[in-house]
XYZ file of C-alpha atoms in Angstrom:
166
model
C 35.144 -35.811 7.294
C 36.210 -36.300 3.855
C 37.102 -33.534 1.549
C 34.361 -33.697 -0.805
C 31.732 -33.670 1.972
C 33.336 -30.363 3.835
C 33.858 -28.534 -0.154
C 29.780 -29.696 -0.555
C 29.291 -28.163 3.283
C 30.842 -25.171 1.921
C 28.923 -24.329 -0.969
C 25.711 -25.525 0.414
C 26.542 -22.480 3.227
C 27.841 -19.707 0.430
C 24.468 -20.591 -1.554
C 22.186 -19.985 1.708
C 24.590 -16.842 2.863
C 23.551 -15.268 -0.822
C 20.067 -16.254 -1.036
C 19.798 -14.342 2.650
C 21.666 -11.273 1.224
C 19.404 -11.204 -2.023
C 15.957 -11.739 0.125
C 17.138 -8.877 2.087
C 18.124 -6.821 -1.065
C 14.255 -7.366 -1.954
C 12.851 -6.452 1.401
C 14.973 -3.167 1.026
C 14.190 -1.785 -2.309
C 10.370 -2.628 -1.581
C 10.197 -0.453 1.891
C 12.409 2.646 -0.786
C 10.138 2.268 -3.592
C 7.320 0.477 -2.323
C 5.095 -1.921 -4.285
C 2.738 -1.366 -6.782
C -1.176 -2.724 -6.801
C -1.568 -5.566 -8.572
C -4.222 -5.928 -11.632
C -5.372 -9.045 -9.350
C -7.131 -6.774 -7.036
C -9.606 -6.463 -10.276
C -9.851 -10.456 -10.882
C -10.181 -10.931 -7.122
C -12.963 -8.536 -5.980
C -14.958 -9.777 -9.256
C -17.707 -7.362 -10.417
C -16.366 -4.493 -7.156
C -13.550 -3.646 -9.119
C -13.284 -2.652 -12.887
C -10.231 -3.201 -14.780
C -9.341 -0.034 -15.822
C -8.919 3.456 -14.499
C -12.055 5.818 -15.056
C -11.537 9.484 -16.305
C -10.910 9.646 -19.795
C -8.588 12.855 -20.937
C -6.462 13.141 -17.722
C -5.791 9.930 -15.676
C -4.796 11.431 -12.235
C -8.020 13.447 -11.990
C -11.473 11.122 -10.629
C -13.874 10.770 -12.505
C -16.759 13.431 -12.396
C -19.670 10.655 -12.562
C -18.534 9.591 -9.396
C -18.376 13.020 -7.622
C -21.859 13.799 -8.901
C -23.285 10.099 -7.962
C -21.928 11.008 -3.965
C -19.038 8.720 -4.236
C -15.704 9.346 -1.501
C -14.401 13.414 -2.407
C -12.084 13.635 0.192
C -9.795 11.649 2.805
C -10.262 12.112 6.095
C -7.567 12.220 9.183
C -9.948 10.756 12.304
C -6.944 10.040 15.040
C -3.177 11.016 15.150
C -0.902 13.717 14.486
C -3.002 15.683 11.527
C -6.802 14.544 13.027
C -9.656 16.569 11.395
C -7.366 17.544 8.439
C -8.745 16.742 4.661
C -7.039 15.397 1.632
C -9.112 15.932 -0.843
C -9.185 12.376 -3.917
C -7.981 14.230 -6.803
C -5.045 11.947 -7.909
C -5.305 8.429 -9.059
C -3.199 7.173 -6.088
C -2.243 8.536 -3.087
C 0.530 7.195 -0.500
C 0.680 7.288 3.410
C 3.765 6.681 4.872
C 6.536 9.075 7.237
C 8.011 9.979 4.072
C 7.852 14.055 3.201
C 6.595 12.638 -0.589
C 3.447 10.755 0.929
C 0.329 12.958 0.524
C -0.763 11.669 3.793
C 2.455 12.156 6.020
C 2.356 9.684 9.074
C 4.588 11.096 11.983
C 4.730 8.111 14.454
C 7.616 5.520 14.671
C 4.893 2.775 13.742
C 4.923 3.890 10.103
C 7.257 2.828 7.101
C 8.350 5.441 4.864
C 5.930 4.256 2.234
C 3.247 2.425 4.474
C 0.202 1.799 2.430
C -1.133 3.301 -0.886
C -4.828 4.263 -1.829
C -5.531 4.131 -5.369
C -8.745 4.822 -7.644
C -9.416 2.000 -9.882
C -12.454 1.038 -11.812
C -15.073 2.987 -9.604
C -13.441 1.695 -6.449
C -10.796 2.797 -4.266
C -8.507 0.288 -2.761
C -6.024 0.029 -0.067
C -2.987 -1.770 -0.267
C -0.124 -2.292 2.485
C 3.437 -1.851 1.081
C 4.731 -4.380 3.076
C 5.050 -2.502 6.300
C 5.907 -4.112 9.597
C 3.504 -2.987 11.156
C 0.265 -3.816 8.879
C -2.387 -1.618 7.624
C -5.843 -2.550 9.193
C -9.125 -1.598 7.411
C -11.736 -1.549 10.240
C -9.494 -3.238 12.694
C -8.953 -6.064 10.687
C -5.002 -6.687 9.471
C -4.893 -6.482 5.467
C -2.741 -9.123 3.328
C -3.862 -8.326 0.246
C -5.549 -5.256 -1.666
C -8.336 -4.402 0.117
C -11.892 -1.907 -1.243
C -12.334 0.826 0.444
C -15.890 1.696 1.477
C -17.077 4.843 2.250
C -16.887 5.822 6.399
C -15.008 2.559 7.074
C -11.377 3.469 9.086
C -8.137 2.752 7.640
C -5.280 2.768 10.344
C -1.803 3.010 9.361
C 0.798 3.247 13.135
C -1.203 5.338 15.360
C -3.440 7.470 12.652
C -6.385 6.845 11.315
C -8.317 7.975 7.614
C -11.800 7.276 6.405
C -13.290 8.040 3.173
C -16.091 10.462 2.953
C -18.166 12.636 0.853
């Protein structure tokens, strides 16, 4: 083999050995930090999902027109470790995962630390994995994308399982 074919050989193999090490950089910092919901969830559900956050004066607090309309109040544990607890939707987002920072802590080894994340936006609340291994499923169906929640429809994240209800 001639010497410019083993020095192209070479680099060819250092250029795949960092673009491996930098893919798995990526993978890392989004199971730490986890990934945010997209603005595309809006575009994508059309007329379901509004483009901006309801609740004027403080943004982590729902909005009272859709407590008093009988919208979702509170987050309910159906199966697993915490089952017939409560969470009740006073934040703009809230995160499942095994981590101690998660409002909804998920003690099973089929959780990431930051699993999934349920956020209020528009007059919707959506779902969206973090990029788990192990997949969030809204009523047994496997989620790719940001997903609307619907009132009384599980959410399973490992081996627990949330609804929303009034």
């Amino acid at each position: 083999m001639s010497e410019l074919a083993l020095l192209l050989v070479r680099i060819g193999f250092v250029a795949v050995l960092w673009i491996f090490i930098f893919s798995l950089l990526s993978v890392i910092r989004a199971d730490i930090y986890g990934r945010r919901v997209v603005r595309t969830v809006a575009e994508q559900s059309g007329s379901r999902v509004a483009n901006k956050v309801e609740g004027p004066g403080n943004p982590d607090l729902a909005s009272e027109r859709e407590m008093e309309s009988g919208g979702p109040s509170h987050l309910y544990v159906i199966t697993g470790v915490g089952a017939g607890s409560k969470i009740p939707l006073d934040k703009r987002e809230l995160f499942v995962g095994r981590a101690p920072s998660c409002e909804l802590v998920v003690t099973d080894e089929f959780a990431s630390s930051q699993h999934a994340k349920v956020v209020h936006i528009g007059g919707d609340w959506v779902v969206q994995d973090l990029g788990s291994t192990n997949g969030t499923y809204v009523d047994g169906v496997r989620i790719q994308t940001p997903e609307v929640l619907r009132m009384n429809i599980p959410v399973r994240v490992g081996k627990t399982t949330f609804e929303l209800r009034p």
